[in-house]
Tab-separated table of C-alpha atoms in Angstrom:
chain	number	residue	atom	x	y	z
A	15	MET	CA	-0.009	0.005	0.002
A	16	ARG	CA	2.978	2.356	-0.165
A	17	PRO	CA	3.195	5.317	-0.539
A	18	LEU	CA	-0.225	5.589	1.183
A	19	THR	CA	1.002	3.745	4.247
A	20	ASP	CA	4.234	5.692	4.624
A	21	ARG	CA	2.414	7.979	7.014
A	22	THR	CA	-0.882	6.196	7.710
A	23	PRO	CA	-1.525	2.614	8.990
A	24	LYS	CA	-3.752	0.611	6.681
A	25	PRO	CA	-6.722	0.412	9.082
A	26	LEU	CA	-6.951	4.228	9.037
A	27	LEU	CA	-6.997	4.583	5.233
A	28	THR	CA	-10.364	5.984	4.352
A	29	VAL	CA	-13.131	4.685	2.096
A	30	ARG	CA	-15.679	7.408	1.257
A	31	GLY	CA	-14.518	9.455	4.190
A	32	ARG	CA	-14.561	6.707	6.828
A	33	PRO	CA	-11.469	4.708	7.967
A	34	LEU	CA	-11.495	1.001	7.123
A	35	LEU	CA	-11.388	0.187	10.850
A	36	VAL	CA	-14.427	2.376	11.539
A	37	TRP	CA	-16.395	0.548	8.871
A	38	HIS	CA	-15.665	-2.620	10.883
A	39	LEU	CA	-16.714	-0.988	14.138
A	40	HIS	CA	-20.068	0.017	12.642
A	41	ALA	CA	-20.677	-3.543	11.345
A	42	LEU	CA	-19.649	-5.083	14.679
A	43	ALA	CA	-21.869	-2.726	16.637
A	44	ARG	CA	-24.787	-3.449	14.341
A	45	GLY	CA	-24.391	-7.136	15.195
A	46	GLY	CA	-24.331	-6.474	18.939
A	47	VAL	CA	-20.587	-6.430	19.649
A	48	ARG	CA	-19.718	-3.823	22.296
A	49	ARG	CA	-16.026	-4.526	23.032
A	50	VAL	CA	-13.260	-4.675	20.421
A	51	LEU	CA	-9.530	-5.269	20.803
A	52	VAL	CA	-7.346	-3.870	18.019
A	53	ASN	CA	-3.908	-5.343	17.277
A	54	THR	CA	-1.520	-2.633	16.085
A	55	ALA	CA	2.008	-2.621	14.666
A	56	TRP	CA	3.158	-0.292	11.850
A	57	LEU	CA	2.424	3.299	12.914
A	58	GLY	CA	0.203	1.691	15.516
A	59	GLU	CA	0.229	4.616	17.892
A	60	GLN	CA	-1.923	6.523	15.417
A	61	ILE	CA	-4.869	4.196	15.867
A	62	PRO	CA	-5.601	4.867	19.577
A	63	ALA	CA	-4.754	8.477	18.988
A	64	ALA	CA	-7.459	8.653	16.300
A	65	LEU	CA	-10.131	6.489	17.948
A	66	GLY	CA	-9.476	6.653	21.708
A	67	CYS	CA	-11.037	4.188	24.116
A	68	ALA	CA	-14.535	4.177	22.623
A	69	HIS	CA	-16.297	4.856	19.333
A	70	ALA	CA	-19.893	5.934	18.918
A	71	THR	CA	-21.963	4.276	16.192
A	72	PRO	CA	-25.679	4.464	15.277
A	73	TRP	CA	-26.071	1.097	17.092
A	74	GLY	CA	-24.334	2.109	20.305
A	75	GLU	CA	-20.889	2.757	21.645
A	76	VAL	CA	-18.041	0.294	21.141
A	77	ALA	CA	-15.353	0.119	23.813
A	78	LEU	CA	-11.857	-0.148	22.340
A	79	ALA	CA	-8.692	-1.693	23.710
A	80	TYR	CA	-5.330	-2.149	21.999
A	81	SER	CA	-2.483	-4.620	21.756
A	82	MET	CA	0.537	-2.505	20.812
A	83	GLU	CA	2.743	-5.008	19.040
A	84	GLY	CA	5.010	-2.345	17.528
A	85	GLU	CA	5.664	-0.693	20.870
A	86	ASP	CA	6.074	-4.000	22.736
A	87	PHE	CA	8.246	-5.879	20.228
A	88	GLY	CA	9.201	-3.518	17.401
A	89	HIS	CA	7.334	-5.487	14.725
A	90	ALA	CA	4.019	-7.156	13.866
A	91	LEU	CA	3.403	-10.638	15.218
A	92	GLU	CA	1.231	-11.797	12.256
A	93	THR	CA	-2.253	-13.090	12.880
A	94	ALA	CA	-1.686	-16.116	15.147
A	95	GLY	CA	1.130	-14.425	17.051
A	96	GLY	CA	-0.991	-11.342	17.604
A	97	ILE	CA	-4.032	-13.352	18.712
A	98	ALA	CA	-1.892	-15.379	21.121
A	99	ARG	CA	-0.602	-12.109	22.564
A	100	ALA	CA	-4.119	-10.705	23.002
A	101	LEU	CA	-5.807	-13.999	23.982
A	102	PRO	CA	-6.085	-13.361	27.762
A	103	ARG	CA	-8.080	-10.190	26.931
A	104	LEU	CA	-10.484	-11.810	24.463
A	105	GLU	CA	-13.865	-13.459	24.989
A	106	ASP	CA	-14.133	-17.117	24.135
A	107	PRO	CA	-15.088	-17.544	21.346
A	108	PHE	CA	-14.324	-14.259	19.516
A	109	TRP	CA	-14.785	-12.625	16.145
A	110	LEU	CA	-11.728	-11.989	13.978
A	111	VAL	CA	-11.536	-9.568	11.056
A	112	ALA	CA	-8.489	-8.077	9.357
A	113	GLY	CA	-8.169	-4.305	9.454
A	114	ASP	CA	-7.375	-4.017	5.745
A	115	VAL	CA	-10.521	-5.571	4.233
A	116	HIS	CA	-13.786	-3.794	3.486
A	117	ALA	CA	-16.920	-5.786	4.315
A	118	PRO	CA	-19.427	-3.196	5.463
A	119	ASP	CA	-22.507	-5.445	5.327
A	120	PHE	CA	-21.106	-8.485	7.107
A	121	PRO	CA	-23.435	-9.626	9.944
A	122	PHE	CA	-21.338	-10.010	13.109
A	123	ASP	CA	-24.303	-11.627	14.809
A	124	GLU	CA	-23.937	-12.342	18.513
A	125	ALA	CA	-26.497	-15.127	18.204
A	126	ARG	CA	-24.197	-16.769	15.646
A	127	ARG	CA	-21.230	-16.472	18.046
A	128	ALA	CA	-23.307	-18.095	20.803
A	129	ALA	CA	-24.300	-20.953	18.479
A	130	PHE	CA	-20.657	-21.496	17.539
A	131	ALA	CA	-19.739	-21.567	21.252
A	132	ARG	CA	-22.138	-24.495	21.819
A	133	GLY	CA	-20.409	-26.656	19.190
A	134	ASP	CA	-17.059	-28.372	19.064
A	135	ASP	CA	-15.407	-26.591	16.159
A	136	LEU	CA	-12.210	-24.642	16.780
A	137	ALA	CA	-12.937	-22.141	13.980
A	138	HIS	CA	-15.597	-21.100	11.551
A	139	LEU	CA	-14.473	-19.283	8.398
A	140	TRP	CA	-16.272	-17.122	5.854
A	141	LEU	CA	-15.075	-17.673	2.305
A	142	VAL	CA	-15.535	-15.385	-0.679
A	143	ALA	CA	-15.278	-15.638	-4.444
A	144	ASN	CA	-11.623	-15.564	-5.600
A	145	PRO	CA	-10.572	-12.033	-6.507
A	146	PRO	CA	-8.435	-11.431	-9.608
A	147	HIS	CA	-5.252	-11.095	-7.570
A	148	HIS	CA	-5.835	-14.465	-5.809
A	149	PRO	CA	-7.431	-16.763	-8.445
A	150	GLY	CA	-6.356	-20.022	-6.814
A	151	GLY	CA	-8.203	-19.420	-3.558
A	152	ASP	CA	-7.278	-20.876	-0.164
A	153	PHE	CA	-9.607	-23.608	1.086
A	154	GLY	CA	-12.182	-26.024	-0.185
A	155	LEU	CA	-15.734	-26.261	1.125
A	156	ASP	CA	-17.900	-29.342	1.454
A	157	GLY	CA	-21.024	-29.725	3.552
A	158	GLY	CA	-20.190	-26.804	5.787
A	159	ARG	CA	-16.630	-27.992	6.431
A	160	ALA	CA	-13.438	-26.167	5.434
A	161	LEU	CA	-11.014	-28.366	3.510
A	162	ASP	CA	-7.252	-28.120	3.149
A	163	LEU	CA	-7.172	-29.573	-0.349
A	164	PRO	CA	-4.019	-31.133	-1.795
A	165	GLU	CA	-2.437	-29.267	-4.677
A	166	ASP	CA	-3.562	-31.884	-7.209
A	167	ASP	CA	-7.186	-31.871	-5.999
A	168	GLY	CA	-9.427	-30.405	-8.698
A	169	ARG	CA	-12.245	-29.300	-6.419
A	170	PRO	CA	-12.871	-25.559	-6.180
A	171	ARG	CA	-11.093	-23.443	-3.648
A	172	TRP	CA	-12.451	-20.226	-2.182
A	173	THR	CA	-10.620	-17.252	-0.681
A	174	TYR	CA	-10.560	-16.871	3.072
A	175	SER	CA	-12.136	-13.504	3.814
A	176	THR	CA	-10.110	-12.983	7.054
A	177	ILE	CA	-13.465	-12.997	8.873
A	178	ALA	CA	-13.855	-15.867	11.358
A	179	LEU	CA	-15.116	-17.081	14.675
A	180	LEU	CA	-12.302	-18.599	16.698
A	181	ARG	CA	-12.051	-20.511	19.967
A	182	HIS	CA	-9.324	-20.002	22.521
A	183	ALA	CA	-8.458	-23.718	22.311
A	184	LEU	CA	-7.063	-23.197	18.799
A	185	PHE	CA	-4.201	-21.214	20.349
A	186	HIS	CA	-3.215	-23.954	22.778
A	187	PRO	CA	-1.502	-27.317	22.140
A	188	PRO	CA	-1.749	-29.410	20.057
A	189	TRP	CA	-2.740	-26.750	17.559
A	190	CYS	CA	-0.420	-23.935	18.708
A	191	ASP	CA	2.720	-24.028	20.867
A	192	ILE	CA	3.007	-20.285	21.614
A	193	PRO	CA	3.089	-19.701	25.387
A	194	PRO	CA	0.010	-17.967	26.858
A	195	GLY	CA	0.086	-14.252	26.156
A	196	ASN	CA	3.007	-14.699	23.737
A	197	PRO	CA	5.450	-12.986	26.124
A	198	HIS	CA	8.415	-13.369	23.755
A	199	GLY	CA	6.628	-11.934	20.720
A	200	VAL	CA	6.665	-15.065	18.559
A	201	VAL	CA	5.714	-14.231	14.994
A	202	ALA	CA	3.249	-16.784	13.601
A	203	PRO	CA	0.667	-16.899	10.803
A	204	LEU	CA	-2.840	-18.284	11.335
A	205	ALA	CA	-3.047	-20.619	8.305
A	206	PRO	CA	-0.938	-23.478	9.739
A	207	LEU	CA	-3.167	-23.661	12.825
A	208	LEU	CA	-6.278	-23.691	10.671
A	209	ARG	CA	-4.856	-26.436	8.465
A	210	ARG	CA	-4.051	-28.632	11.493
A	211	ALA	CA	-7.618	-28.139	12.783
A	212	MET	CA	-9.070	-28.852	9.319
A	213	ALA	CA	-7.173	-32.161	9.230
A	214	ALA	CA	-8.998	-33.056	12.443
A	215	GLY	CA	-12.351	-32.029	10.995
A	216	ARG	CA	-12.830	-29.152	13.400
A	217	VAL	CA	-13.155	-26.117	11.138
A	218	GLY	CA	-16.514	-25.066	9.689
A	219	ALA	CA	-16.996	-22.675	6.810
A	220	GLU	CA	-19.558	-21.015	4.574
A	221	ARG	CA	-19.653	-18.687	1.578
A	222	TRP	CA	-20.131	-14.930	2.097
A	223	PRO	CA	-21.780	-13.482	-1.033
A	224	GLY	CA	-21.842	-9.883	0.131
A	225	THR	CA	-19.558	-6.909	-0.398
A	226	TRP	CA	-15.928	-7.736	0.294
A	227	THR	CA	-12.649	-6.185	-0.862
A	228	ASP	CA	-9.051	-6.927	0.120
A	229	VAL	CA	-7.678	-3.407	0.144
A	230	GLY	CA	-4.117	-4.512	-0.526
A	231	THR	CA	-2.936	-1.974	-3.162
A	232	PRO	CA	-3.531	1.706	-3.867
A	233	GLU	CA	-5.286	0.635	-7.095
A	234	ARG	CA	-7.791	-1.529	-5.206
A	235	LEU	CA	-8.441	1.283	-2.762
A	236	ALA	CA	-9.020	3.706	-5.668
A	237	ALA	CA	-11.421	1.240	-7.308
A	238	LEU	CA	-13.325	0.878	-4.033
A	239	GLN	CA	-13.546	4.644	-3.703
A	240	ALA	CA	-14.975	4.911	-7.200
A	241	ALA	CA	-17.524	2.106	-6.835
A	242	PRO	CA	-21.193	3.122	-6.562
A	243	ASP	CA	-22.794	3.045	-3.112
């Protein structure tokens, strides 16, 4: 996203006058979420400076807390490392959404979170149609189960939207070996944990047909800005 991110962290880049992160806060509040923890790294100090400890939305106020990876370790911890760091401060289970995607209509439904909590899955993923920059997709889908398909498997793959429901247990052995709270700042991606859990049949998934954009380049952000409401 450079040069746009030379001075601004990606979650604060604006779409139609509203930061990407604020679009998420509105969607989360609409679904009933009232507490959000934001992982920060690059230029991370700008995010609490911009949003403070709470954000008002038409559906109520959202309390904000922060995990300052950049200040604590000098670098980002990637998704699994960042979650492991923040885990003691998160509800179980919890919603996950990346700060650099745009999904303004996604239903972060608290009833759905409660239903997930009653089951045995470690994760539930929302998959989207493969965008032009990622034509091969990430995971298969069959009967509501996410599949880690072999390379030579001809079944369709869909792109992981970075929206998920996750259980604390996914970040403990045997799925994850990072110590509680990630005190040493271990850098770790989420995909290997998900693949291990998929192999055990403990990851659900479904398609999300609504608005979704991975805002990964200035060109994609410009296209999103120009799209009709």
